[in-house]
CSV table of C-alpha atoms in Angstrom, one decimal:
chain,number,residue,atom,x,y,z
A,176,MET,CA,11.1,64.7,-19.7
A,177,ALA,CA,9.4,61.4,-18.8
A,178,SER,CA,10.4,58.4,-20.7
A,179,ASN,CA,8.0,56.0,-22.5
A,180,GLN,CA,8.5,53.5,-19.7
A,181,ASP,CA,7.1,56.0,-17.3
A,182,GLN,CA,4.1,56.6,-19.6
A,183,PRO,CA,3.0,53.2,-20.8
A,184,TRP,CA,0.0,54.6,-22.6
A,185,LEU,CA,2.4,56.1,-25.2
A,186,LEU,CA,3.7,52.7,-26.1
A,187,GLU,CA,2.0,50.9,-29.0
A,188,ASN,CA,3.8,47.6,-29.2
A,189,GLY,CA,1.8,46.1,-26.3
A,190,ASN,CA,4.7,44.2,-24.8
A,191,LEU,CA,5.0,45.9,-21.4
A,192,LYS,CA,6.8,43.7,-18.9
A,193,GLY,CA,7.0,46.0,-15.8
A,194,LEU,CA,3.4,46.6,-14.9
A,195,SER,CA,2.9,47.3,-11.3
A,196,LYS,CA,0.8,45.1,-9.1
A,197,GLU,CA,-2.0,47.7,-9.1
A,198,HIS,CA,-2.4,47.2,-12.8
A,199,ARG,CA,-2.4,43.5,-12.6
A,200,THR,CA,-4.9,43.1,-9.7
A,201,GLY,CA,-8.5,44.0,-9.1
A,202,ARG,CA,-9.9,42.2,-12.1
A,203,THR,CA,-13.7,42.1,-11.9
A,204,ALA,CA,-15.9,39.1,-12.3
A,205,HIS,CA,-16.8,40.3,-15.8
A,206,ASN,CA,-13.1,40.4,-16.8
A,207,MET,CA,-12.6,36.9,-15.5
A,208,SER,CA,-15.7,35.5,-17.1
A,209,SER,CA,-14.7,36.9,-20.5
A,210,SER,CA,-11.1,35.5,-20.1
A,211,SER,CA,-12.5,32.0,-20.0
A,212,LEU,CA,-13.4,32.3,-23.7
A,213,ARG,CA,-10.1,33.7,-24.8
A,214,LYS,CA,-7.2,31.9,-26.4
A,215,LYS,CA,-3.6,32.8,-27.1
A,216,SER,CA,-2.8,33.7,-30.7
A,217,ASP,CA,0.1,32.2,-32.5
A,218,LEU,CA,2.2,35.2,-33.7
A,219,THR,CA,5.0,33.2,-35.3
A,220,LEU,CA,4.3,34.1,-38.9
A,221,VAL,CA,3.3,37.7,-38.1
A,222,SER,CA,6.5,38.3,-36.2
A,223,LYS,CA,8.5,37.6,-39.4
A,224,ILE,CA,7.0,40.5,-41.4
A,225,PRO,CA,9.8,43.1,-41.8
A,226,CYS,CA,7.6,46.2,-42.0
A,227,SER,CA,6.9,47.3,-38.4
A,228,LEU,CA,3.6,49.1,-39.1
A,229,LEU,CA,2.2,46.2,-41.1
A,230,ARG,CA,3.5,43.7,-38.4
A,231,GLN,CA,1.8,45.8,-35.7
A,232,PHE,CA,-1.5,46.0,-37.6
A,233,LEU,CA,-1.6,42.3,-38.3
A,234,THR,CA,-0.7,41.5,-34.7
A,235,ASN,CA,-3.5,43.6,-33.4
A,236,LEU,CA,-5.9,42.1,-36.0
A,237,GLN,CA,-4.9,38.6,-35.0
A,238,GLU,CA,-5.2,39.3,-31.3
A,239,VAL,CA,-8.7,40.9,-31.6
A,240,MET,CA,-10.2,38.7,-34.3
A,241,LEU,CA,-8.7,35.3,-33.4
A,242,GLY,CA,-8.0,35.7,-29.7
A,243,THR,CA,-11.4,34.3,-28.7
A,244,LYS,CA,-13.1,30.9,-29.0
A,245,LEU,CA,-16.0,32.7,-30.6
A,246,SER,CA,-14.0,33.7,-33.6
A,247,VAL,CA,-15.9,31.2,-35.8
A,248,LEU,CA,-18.9,33.4,-35.5
A,249,PHE,CA,-17.3,36.5,-37.0
A,250,PRO,CA,-18.3,35.6,-40.6
A,251,ALA,CA,-21.9,36.2,-39.6
A,252,ILE,CA,-21.2,39.9,-39.5
A,253,PRO,CA,-20.3,40.4,-43.2
A,254,LEU,CA,-23.1,37.9,-44.1
A,255,ALA,CA,-25.6,40.0,-42.2
A,256,ILE,CA,-24.4,43.2,-44.1
A,257,VAL,CA,-24.6,41.4,-47.4
A,258,ALA,CA,-28.1,40.1,-46.7
A,259,GLN,CA,-29.2,43.6,-45.8
A,260,CYS,CA,-27.7,45.2,-48.8
A,261,PHE,CA,-29.0,42.7,-51.3
A,262,GLY,CA,-32.5,42.4,-49.9
A,263,PHE,CA,-32.4,38.9,-48.6
A,264,ALA,CA,-35.2,37.6,-46.4
A,265,ARG,CA,-35.6,39.8,-43.3
A,266,PRO,CA,-35.6,36.9,-40.8
A,267,TRP,CA,-32.1,35.9,-42.2
A,268,VAL,CA,-30.8,39.4,-41.6
A,269,PHE,CA,-32.2,39.3,-38.0
A,270,ALA,CA,-30.7,35.8,-37.3
A,271,LEU,CA,-27.3,36.7,-38.7
A,272,SER,CA,-27.2,40.0,-36.9
A,273,LEU,CA,-27.9,38.3,-33.6
A,274,ILE,CA,-25.2,35.7,-34.2
A,275,GLY,CA,-22.7,38.5,-35.1
A,276,LEU,CA,-23.4,40.3,-31.9
A,277,MET,CA,-22.2,37.4,-29.8
A,278,PRO,CA,-18.4,37.7,-30.4
A,279,LEU,CA,-18.6,41.5,-30.5
A,280,ALA,CA,-19.9,41.7,-26.9
A,281,GLU,CA,-17.0,39.5,-25.7
A,282,ARG,CA,-14.5,41.5,-27.7
A,283,VAL,CA,-15.7,44.8,-26.1
A,284,SER,CA,-15.0,43.3,-22.7
A,285,PHE,CA,-11.6,42.2,-23.9
A,286,LEU,CA,-10.7,45.7,-25.2
A,287,THR,CA,-11.9,47.5,-22.1
A,288,GLU,CA,-9.7,45.2,-20.0
A,289,GLN,CA,-6.7,45.9,-22.4
A,290,ILE,CA,-7.2,49.7,-22.0
A,291,SER,CA,-7.4,49.3,-18.2
A,292,PHE,CA,-3.8,48.0,-18.2
A,293,TYR,CA,-2.7,51.6,-19.2
A,294,THR,CA,-5.3,53.6,-17.3
A,295,GLY,CA,-5.3,51.6,-14.0
A,296,PRO,CA,-8.0,49.4,-12.5
A,297,THR,CA,-10.2,52.3,-11.4
A,298,VAL,CA,-10.6,53.9,-14.8
A,299,GLY,CA,-10.8,50.5,-16.3
A,300,GLY,CA,-13.6,49.6,-13.9
A,301,LEU,CA,-15.5,52.7,-14.9
A,302,LEU,CA,-15.0,51.9,-18.5
A,303,ASN,CA,-16.3,48.3,-17.9
A,304,ALA,CA,-19.2,49.7,-15.9
A,305,THR,CA,-20.1,51.9,-18.9
A,306,CYS,CA,-19.5,49.4,-21.7
A,307,GLY,CA,-20.5,46.2,-19.9
A,308,ASN,CA,-23.9,46.2,-21.4
A,309,ALA,CA,-23.2,48.3,-24.5
A,310,THR,CA,-25.1,45.9,-26.7
A,311,GLU,CA,-28.4,46.2,-24.8
A,312,LEU,CA,-28.1,50.0,-24.6
A,313,ILE,CA,-27.3,50.4,-28.3
A,314,ILE,CA,-30.3,48.2,-29.3
A,315,ALA,CA,-32.5,50.1,-27.0
A,316,ILE,CA,-31.4,53.5,-28.5
A,317,PHE,CA,-32.2,52.3,-32.1
A,318,ALA,CA,-35.5,51.0,-31.0
A,319,LEU,CA,-36.3,54.3,-29.3
A,320,ALA,CA,-35.4,56.1,-32.5
A,321,GLN,CA,-38.0,54.0,-34.3
A,322,HIS,CA,-40.5,54.6,-31.5
A,323,LYS,CA,-40.6,50.9,-30.6
A,324,ILE,CA,-40.8,51.4,-26.9
A,325,ALA,CA,-42.3,48.0,-26.3
A,326,VAL,CA,-39.1,46.4,-27.8
A,327,VAL,CA,-37.0,48.5,-25.5
A,328,LYS,CA,-38.9,47.4,-22.4
A,329,TYR,CA,-39.1,43.8,-23.5
A,330,SER,CA,-35.4,43.5,-24.3
A,331,LEU,CA,-34.2,45.2,-21.1
A,332,LEU,CA,-36.6,43.1,-18.9
A,333,GLY,CA,-35.4,40.0,-20.7
A,334,SER,CA,-31.8,40.8,-20.0
A,335,ILE,CA,-32.5,41.2,-16.2
A,336,LEU,CA,-34.5,37.9,-16.1
A,337,SER,CA,-31.9,36.1,-18.2
A,338,ASN,CA,-29.1,37.1,-15.8
A,339,LEU,CA,-31.1,36.4,-12.6
A,340,LEU,CA,-32.7,33.1,-13.6
A,341,LEU,CA,-31.1,31.6,-16.7
A,342,VAL,CA,-27.5,32.4,-16.1
A,343,LEU,CA,-27.4,32.1,-12.3
A,344,GLY,CA,-29.7,29.1,-12.4
A,345,THR,CA,-27.6,27.2,-15.0
A,346,SER,CA,-24.4,28.1,-13.2
A,347,LEU,CA,-25.7,26.9,-9.8
A,348,PHE,CA,-27.2,23.8,-11.3
A,349,CYS,CA,-24.1,22.8,-13.3
A,350,GLY,CA,-21.7,23.8,-10.5
A,351,GLY,CA,-23.7,21.8,-8.0
A,352,ILE,CA,-23.7,18.7,-10.2
A,353,ALA,CA,-20.0,19.0,-11.0
A,354,ASN,CA,-19.1,19.6,-7.3
A,355,ILE,CA,-21.8,17.4,-5.8
A,356,ARG,CA,-19.4,16.0,-3.1
A,357,ARG,CA,-17.9,19.4,-2.3
A,358,GLU,CA,-19.4,22.2,-0.2
A,359,GLN,CA,-20.0,25.3,-2.4
A,360,LYS,CA,-19.6,28.6,-0.7
A,361,TYR,CA,-19.5,32.2,-1.8
A,362,ASP,CA,-19.2,35.6,-0.2
A,363,ARG,CA,-22.8,36.6,0.5
A,364,ARG,CA,-21.8,40.3,1.1
A,365,GLN,CA,-21.6,41.0,-2.7
A,366,ALA,CA,-24.9,39.1,-3.2
A,367,ASP,CA,-26.5,41.2,-0.5
A,368,VAL,CA,-25.4,44.5,-2.1
A,369,ASN,CA,-26.7,43.5,-5.5
A,370,SER,CA,-30.0,42.2,-4.1
A,371,LEU,CA,-30.5,45.5,-2.3
A,372,MET,CA,-29.9,47.5,-5.5
A,373,LEU,CA,-32.2,45.3,-7.4
A,374,LEU,CA,-34.9,45.8,-4.8
A,375,LEU,CA,-34.5,49.6,-5.2
A,376,ALA,CA,-34.9,49.2,-9.0
A,377,LEU,CA,-38.0,47.0,-8.5
A,378,LEU,CA,-39.5,49.7,-6.3
A,379,CYS,CA,-39.0,52.3,-9.0
A,380,HIS,CA,-40.7,50.0,-11.5
A,381,LEU,CA,-43.6,49.1,-9.2
A,382,LEU,CA,-44.6,52.7,-8.3
A,383,PRO,CA,-45.5,54.0,-11.8
A,384,MET,CA,-47.7,50.9,-12.3
A,385,LEU,CA,-49.3,51.2,-8.9
A,386,PHE,CA,-49.8,54.9,-9.4
A,387,THR,CA,-51.6,54.3,-12.7
A,388,PHE,CA,-53.8,51.7,-11.1
A,389,ALA,CA,-54.7,54.1,-8.2
A,390,ALA,CA,-55.4,56.9,-10.7
A,391,GLY,CA,-57.7,54.6,-12.7
A,392,ALA,CA,-59.5,53.6,-9.5
A,393,SER,CA,-60.2,57.3,-8.8
A,394,ALA,CA,-61.4,57.9,-12.4
A,395,SER,CA,-58.6,60.3,-13.2
A,396,VAL,CA,-56.5,58.3,-15.7
A,397,THR,CA,-53.7,60.3,-17.2
A,398,SER,CA,-50.3,59.3,-18.4
A,399,ASP,CA,-48.6,62.5,-17.5
A,400,PRO,CA,-48.2,61.9,-13.7
A,401,SER,CA,-46.9,58.4,-14.4
A,402,LEU,CA,-44.4,59.7,-16.9
A,403,HIS,CA,-43.1,62.4,-14.6
A,404,LEU,CA,-42.8,59.8,-11.7
A,405,SER,CA,-40.9,57.5,-14.1
A,406,ARG,CA,-38.5,60.2,-15.0
A,407,ALA,CA,-37.9,61.2,-11.4
A,408,SER,CA,-37.4,57.5,-10.5
A,409,SER,CA,-34.9,57.2,-13.3
A,410,ILE,CA,-32.9,60.1,-11.9
A,411,VAL,CA,-33.0,58.4,-8.5
A,412,MET,CA,-31.8,55.1,-10.0
A,413,LEU,CA,-28.9,56.8,-11.8
A,414,ILE,CA,-27.9,58.4,-8.5
A,415,ALA,CA,-28.0,55.0,-6.8
A,416,TYR,CA,-26.0,53.5,-9.6
A,417,THR,CA,-23.3,56.2,-9.2
A,418,ALA,CA,-23.2,55.4,-5.5
A,419,TYR,CA,-22.9,51.7,-6.4
A,420,ILE,CA,-20.0,52.4,-8.7
A,421,VAL,CA,-18.2,54.4,-6.0
A,422,PHE,CA,-18.9,51.6,-3.5
A,423,GLN,CA,-17.6,49.0,-6.0
A,424,LEU,CA,-14.5,50.8,-7.3
A,425,TRP,CA,-13.3,52.8,-4.3
A,426,THR,CA,-14.8,52.4,-0.8
A,427,HIS,CA,-15.5,48.6,-0.8
A,428,ARG,CA,-13.5,47.4,-3.7
A,429,GLN,CA,-12.3,44.2,-2.0
A,430,LEU,CA,-15.9,42.8,-2.1
A,431,PHE,CA,-16.0,42.8,-5.9
A,432,GLU,CA,-12.5,41.8,-6.9
A,433,ALA,CA,-12.2,38.4,-8.5
A,434,GLN,CA,-9.5,36.2,-6.9
A,435,GLU,CA,-7.3,34.6,-9.5
A,436,ASP,CA,-5.8,31.2,-9.0
A,437,SER,CA,-2.8,29.7,-10.7
A,438,ASP,CA,-4.8,26.5,-11.6
A,439,ASP,CA,-7.2,28.1,-14.1
A,440,ASP,CA,-6.6,25.7,-16.9
A,441,GLY,CA,-7.7,27.0,-20.3
A,442,VAL,CA,-8.1,30.6,-19.0
A,443,VAL,CA,-5.8,33.1,-20.6
A,444,SER,CA,-3.9,35.0,-17.9
A,445,ASP,CA,-3.6,38.7,-18.9
A,446,GLU,CA,-0.4,39.6,-17.0
A,447,ALA,CA,0.5,42.1,-19.8
A,448,PRO,CA,-1.5,43.8,-22.5
A,449,VAL,CA,-1.3,42.3,-26.0
A,450,ILE,CA,-2.3,45.5,-27.9
A,451,GLY,CA,-1.4,49.1,-27.4
A,452,PHE,CA,-3.5,51.8,-25.7
A,453,TRP,CA,-4.4,53.7,-28.9
A,454,SER,CA,-5.0,50.5,-30.8
A,455,GLY,CA,-7.4,49.5,-28.1
A,456,ILE,CA,-9.3,52.8,-28.3
A,457,VAL,CA,-9.5,52.5,-32.1
A,458,TRP,CA,-10.7,48.9,-32.0
A,459,LEU,CA,-13.2,49.7,-29.3
A,460,ILE,CA,-14.7,52.5,-31.4
A,461,GLY,CA,-14.8,50.2,-34.4
A,462,MET,CA,-16.4,47.4,-32.5
A,463,THR,CA,-19.0,49.8,-31.1
A,464,ALA,CA,-19.8,51.0,-34.6
A,465,VAL,CA,-20.3,47.4,-35.9
A,466,ILE,CA,-22.5,46.7,-32.8
A,467,ALA,CA,-24.6,49.8,-33.7
A,468,LEU,CA,-25.0,48.6,-37.3
A,469,LEU,CA,-26.1,45.1,-36.3
A,470,SER,CA,-28.4,46.5,-33.6
A,471,GLU,CA,-30.1,48.6,-36.3
A,472,TYR,CA,-30.6,45.5,-38.4
A,473,VAL,CA,-32.0,43.6,-35.4
A,474,VAL,CA,-34.5,46.4,-34.5
A,475,GLY,CA,-35.6,46.9,-38.1
A,476,THR,CA,-36.2,43.2,-38.8
A,477,ILE,CA,-37.7,41.9,-35.5
A,478,GLU,CA,-41.3,42.2,-36.7
A,479,GLU,CA,-40.6,40.3,-39.9
A,480,ALA,CA,-38.8,37.6,-37.9
A,481,SER,CA,-41.7,37.4,-35.5
A,482,ASP,CA,-44.2,36.9,-38.4
A,483,SER,CA,-42.0,34.4,-40.2
A,484,TRP,CA,-41.2,32.3,-37.2
A,485,GLY,CA,-44.6,32.4,-35.6
A,486,LEU,CA,-43.2,33.9,-32.4
A,487,SER,CA,-44.5,37.0,-30.6
A,488,VAL,CA,-42.3,40.0,-30.5
A,489,SER,CA,-42.4,39.9,-26.7
A,490,PHE,CA,-41.0,36.3,-26.7
A,491,ILE,CA,-38.2,37.1,-29.1
A,492,SER,CA,-37.3,40.3,-27.2
A,493,ILE,CA,-37.5,38.9,-23.7
A,494,ILE,CA,-36.1,35.4,-24.3
A,495,LEU,CA,-34.1,35.2,-27.6
A,496,LEU,CA,-32.4,38.6,-27.6
A,497,PRO,CA,-30.8,38.3,-24.2
A,498,ILE,CA,-29.7,34.7,-24.6
A,499,VAL,CA,-27.9,35.3,-27.9
A,500,GLY,CA,-26.6,38.8,-27.1
A,501,ASN,CA,-25.0,37.8,-23.8
A,502,ALA,CA,-24.0,34.2,-24.6
A,503,ALA,CA,-20.3,34.8,-24.3
A,504,GLU,CA,-20.6,36.4,-20.8
A,505,HIS,CA,-23.1,33.7,-19.7
A,506,ALA,CA,-20.8,30.9,-20.9
A,507,GLY,CA,-18.0,32.3,-18.8
A,508,ALA,CA,-20.2,32.4,-15.7
A,509,VAL,CA,-21.1,28.7,-16.1
A,510,ILE,CA,-17.5,27.7,-16.7
A,511,PHE,CA,-16.4,29.2,-13.4
A,512,ALA,CA,-19.3,27.6,-11.6
A,513,PHE,CA,-18.0,24.3,-12.8
A,514,LYS,CA,-14.7,25.2,-11.2
A,515,ASN,CA,-16.5,26.0,-7.9
A,516,LYS,CA,-15.7,29.7,-8.2
A,517,LEU,CA,-19.2,31.0,-7.4
A,518,ASP,CA,-18.0,34.5,-6.4
A,519,ILE,CA,-17.1,35.1,-10.1
A,520,THR,CA,-20.4,33.6,-11.3
A,521,LEU,CA,-22.4,35.8,-8.9
A,522,GLY,CA,-20.4,38.8,-9.9
A,523,VAL,CA,-21.3,38.3,-13.6
A,524,ALA,CA,-25.0,37.4,-13.2
A,525,LEU,CA,-25.9,39.8,-10.4
A,526,GLY,CA,-23.6,42.6,-11.6
A,527,SER,CA,-25.1,42.5,-15.1
A,528,ALA,CA,-28.6,42.5,-13.8
A,529,THR,CA,-27.9,45.4,-11.5
A,530,GLN,CA,-26.2,47.4,-14.2
A,531,ILE,CA,-29.2,47.0,-16.6
A,532,ALA,CA,-31.8,47.7,-13.9
A,533,LEU,CA,-30.1,50.8,-12.4
A,534,PHE,CA,-28.2,52.2,-15.4
A,535,VAL,CA,-29.5,51.0,-18.8
A,536,VAL,CA,-33.2,51.2,-18.1
A,537,PRO,CA,-33.2,54.7,-16.5
A,538,SER,CA,-30.7,55.9,-19.2
A,539,CYS,CA,-33.2,54.8,-21.8
A,540,VAL,CA,-36.0,56.8,-20.1
A,541,ILE,CA,-33.8,59.9,-19.9
A,542,ILE,CA,-32.6,59.5,-23.5
A,543,ALA,CA,-36.2,59.1,-24.7
A,544,TRP,CA,-37.1,62.3,-22.7
A,545,ILE,CA,-34.3,64.1,-24.6
A,546,MET,CA,-35.6,62.7,-27.9
A,547,GLY,CA,-39.1,63.9,-27.1
A,548,ILE,CA,-40.4,60.3,-26.7
A,549,ASN,CA,-42.7,59.4,-23.8
A,550,MET,CA,-41.2,56.3,-22.3
A,551,ASP,CA,-42.0,55.5,-18.7
A,552,LEU,CA,-41.3,52.7,-16.2
A,553,ASN,CA,-44.9,51.5,-16.3
A,554,PHE,CA,-44.5,47.9,-17.5
A,555,SER,CA,-47.5,45.6,-17.7
A,556,ALA,CA,-48.6,43.5,-14.7
A,557,ILE,CA,-47.1,40.3,-16.1
A,558,GLU,CA,-43.8,41.9,-16.8
A,559,THR,CA,-43.5,43.7,-13.5
A,560,GLY,CA,-44.7,40.7,-11.6
A,561,SER,CA,-42.2,38.4,-13.3
A,562,LEU,CA,-39.4,40.9,-12.4
A,563,ALA,CA,-40.5,41.1,-8.8
A,564,LEU,CA,-40.8,37.4,-8.2
A,565,SER,CA,-37.5,36.8,-9.9
A,566,ILE,CA,-35.7,39.2,-7.7
A,567,LEU,CA,-37.3,37.8,-4.6
A,568,ALA,CA,-36.5,34.2,-5.6
A,569,VAL,CA,-32.8,35.1,-6.2
A,570,ALA,CA,-32.6,37.0,-2.9
A,571,PHE,CA,-34.0,34.0,-1.0
A,572,THR,CA,-31.7,31.6,-2.9
A,573,LEU,CA,-28.5,33.5,-2.0
A,574,GLN,CA,-29.3,34.4,1.6
A,575,ASP,CA,-27.3,31.6,3.3
A,576,GLY,CA,-23.9,31.8,1.5
A,577,THR,CA,-24.0,28.2,0.3
A,578,SER,CA,-25.2,26.6,-2.9
A,579,HIS,CA,-26.3,23.2,-4.4
A,580,TYR,CA,-27.8,22.0,-7.6
A,581,LEU,CA,-31.4,22.2,-6.4
A,582,LYS,CA,-31.2,26.0,-6.0
A,583,GLY,CA,-30.1,26.3,-9.6
A,584,LEU,CA,-32.8,23.9,-10.8
A,585,VAL,CA,-35.5,26.0,-9.1
A,586,LEU,CA,-34.2,29.2,-10.8
A,587,LEU,CA,-34.1,27.5,-14.2
A,588,LEU,CA,-37.7,26.2,-13.7
A,589,CYS,CA,-38.8,29.7,-12.8
A,590,TYR,CA,-37.2,31.0,-16.1
A,591,ILE,CA,-38.9,28.2,-18.1
A,592,ILE,CA,-42.4,29.0,-16.8
A,593,ILE,CA,-41.9,32.8,-17.4
A,594,GLY,CA,-40.7,32.0,-20.9
A,595,ALA,CA,-43.8,29.9,-21.5
A,596,CYS,CA,-45.9,32.8,-20.2
A,597,PHE,CA,-44.5,35.2,-22.8
A,598,PHE,CA,-44.6,32.5,-25.5
A,599,VAL,CA,-48.4,32.4,-25.2
A,600,THR,CA,-48.8,36.1,-24.6
A,601,GLU,CA,-49.5,38.4,-27.6
A,602,SER,CA,-48.6,42.0,-26.7
A,603,PRO,CA,-49.1,45.1,-28.8
A,604,LEU,CA,-45.8,46.4,-30.3
A,605,HIS,CA,-46.6,49.9,-31.6
A,606,HIS,CA,-48.1,51.5,-28.5
A,607,SER,CA,-45.9,54.4,-27.5
A,608,ASN,CA,-46.7,53.7,-23.9
A,609,ILE,CA,-47.5,50.2,-22.6
A,610,VAL,CA,-50.4,50.6,-20.2
A,611,ASN,CA,-51.6,47.9,-18.0
A,612,VAL,CA,-54.6,46.9,-20.1
A,613,GLY,CA,-55.7,44.2,-17.7
A,614,LEU,CA,-55.9,46.6,-14.8
A,615,LYS,CA,-57.8,49.1,-16.8
A,616,THR,CA,-60.3,46.6,-18.0
A,617,SER,CA,-60.7,45.4,-14.4
A,618,ASN,CA,-61.4,48.9,-13.2
A,619,GLU,CA,-64.0,49.4,-15.9
A,620,ALA,CA,-65.7,46.2,-14.8
A,621,VAL,CA,-65.7,47.3,-11.2
A,622,PHE,CA,-67.2,50.8,-12.0
A,623,GLY,CA,-69.8,49.1,-14.2
A,624,ALA,CA,-70.8,46.8,-11.3
A,625,TYR,CA,-71.2,49.8,-8.9
A,626,ASN,CA,-73.2,51.8,-11.5
């Protein structure tokens, strides 16, 4: 019979010392980024508790709740629940829920990495690829359940734009300023792969919009062909994402592994797990449930927050939701840019954008299809154009394998002007299918002129 040392997933004390090199290497950029916000917990008092079960529970509780620099934000979670239960102002529920999602997103990354110590880097990579943007996917599902398709499209578009322009732009700008006298280089092969996948996603977004425009020009406007094309494109994107995962975790894994150095001051080095396998599973389920609860609050109160703050739903969904929801991951990317480790920064920003574009967006289309909701990939002209220009700007920025602060500044300025565009844009929220109203109006004007 195999011993517990041969089956580390059976151990629950989290103090494994003999992990093989395979389990300690191959950390992704997302893992490294999240590690920059972690801190070691002082277990002196907990270790003196005589009851082993209580000691183990308190150890796990301290590692999960206090093992991050964002632990000060955890009180926002019970405050959001209390505000919802006692009927406080809806904008307060919205704001507290957003703040509460910040540490939860970082803790999900922590727990998936802890589980990967027992399952190996490949299964851990698959888990991270699935849960890496769990917050966005859960918010999208609750918005779909309430038929708020516009919120789904806005929030997912905002996540892609935020990663490509805000996160990458801030990282390159800050990294360029901090290392102004040093040459900043990165492996452009990873950037090329992600840029190629993003261009595929852009094509799948462009075609339904162009198809609708062409159908309108021929006086045969109908949403069914665009919807069918969107669903077919979503299946193609999911196939591409599957190939991307195989490429990333098996065939060309070396391109995506983050190289760790011994001089990472302030970064917790996870040479051994701090919680057990089953504890990690339970905590991950619990964290996901809390994220689902807060996501429901966010979706249910976004309209009231929009009316109270005088901001459009499109601006809140595209700008505020992604910034707050991914603040922990974004902060890690900037920290590593300061340390002139742009490969990790690019892995976080481009990896998240690729995952949302090729996995989360088509998954929402398929889930809506299963739920009997007609969600397509036909975004408006402004939204699709913003996405296209952002992807092209990033692709041109990263084509030479070197970086400086001016590249980051240009990307930041692109994000600012896009944000200003959505700040002054009022878009309908309750349309089950966002149709390019501008193109339709233009077509009607053209037909009127001919007639």
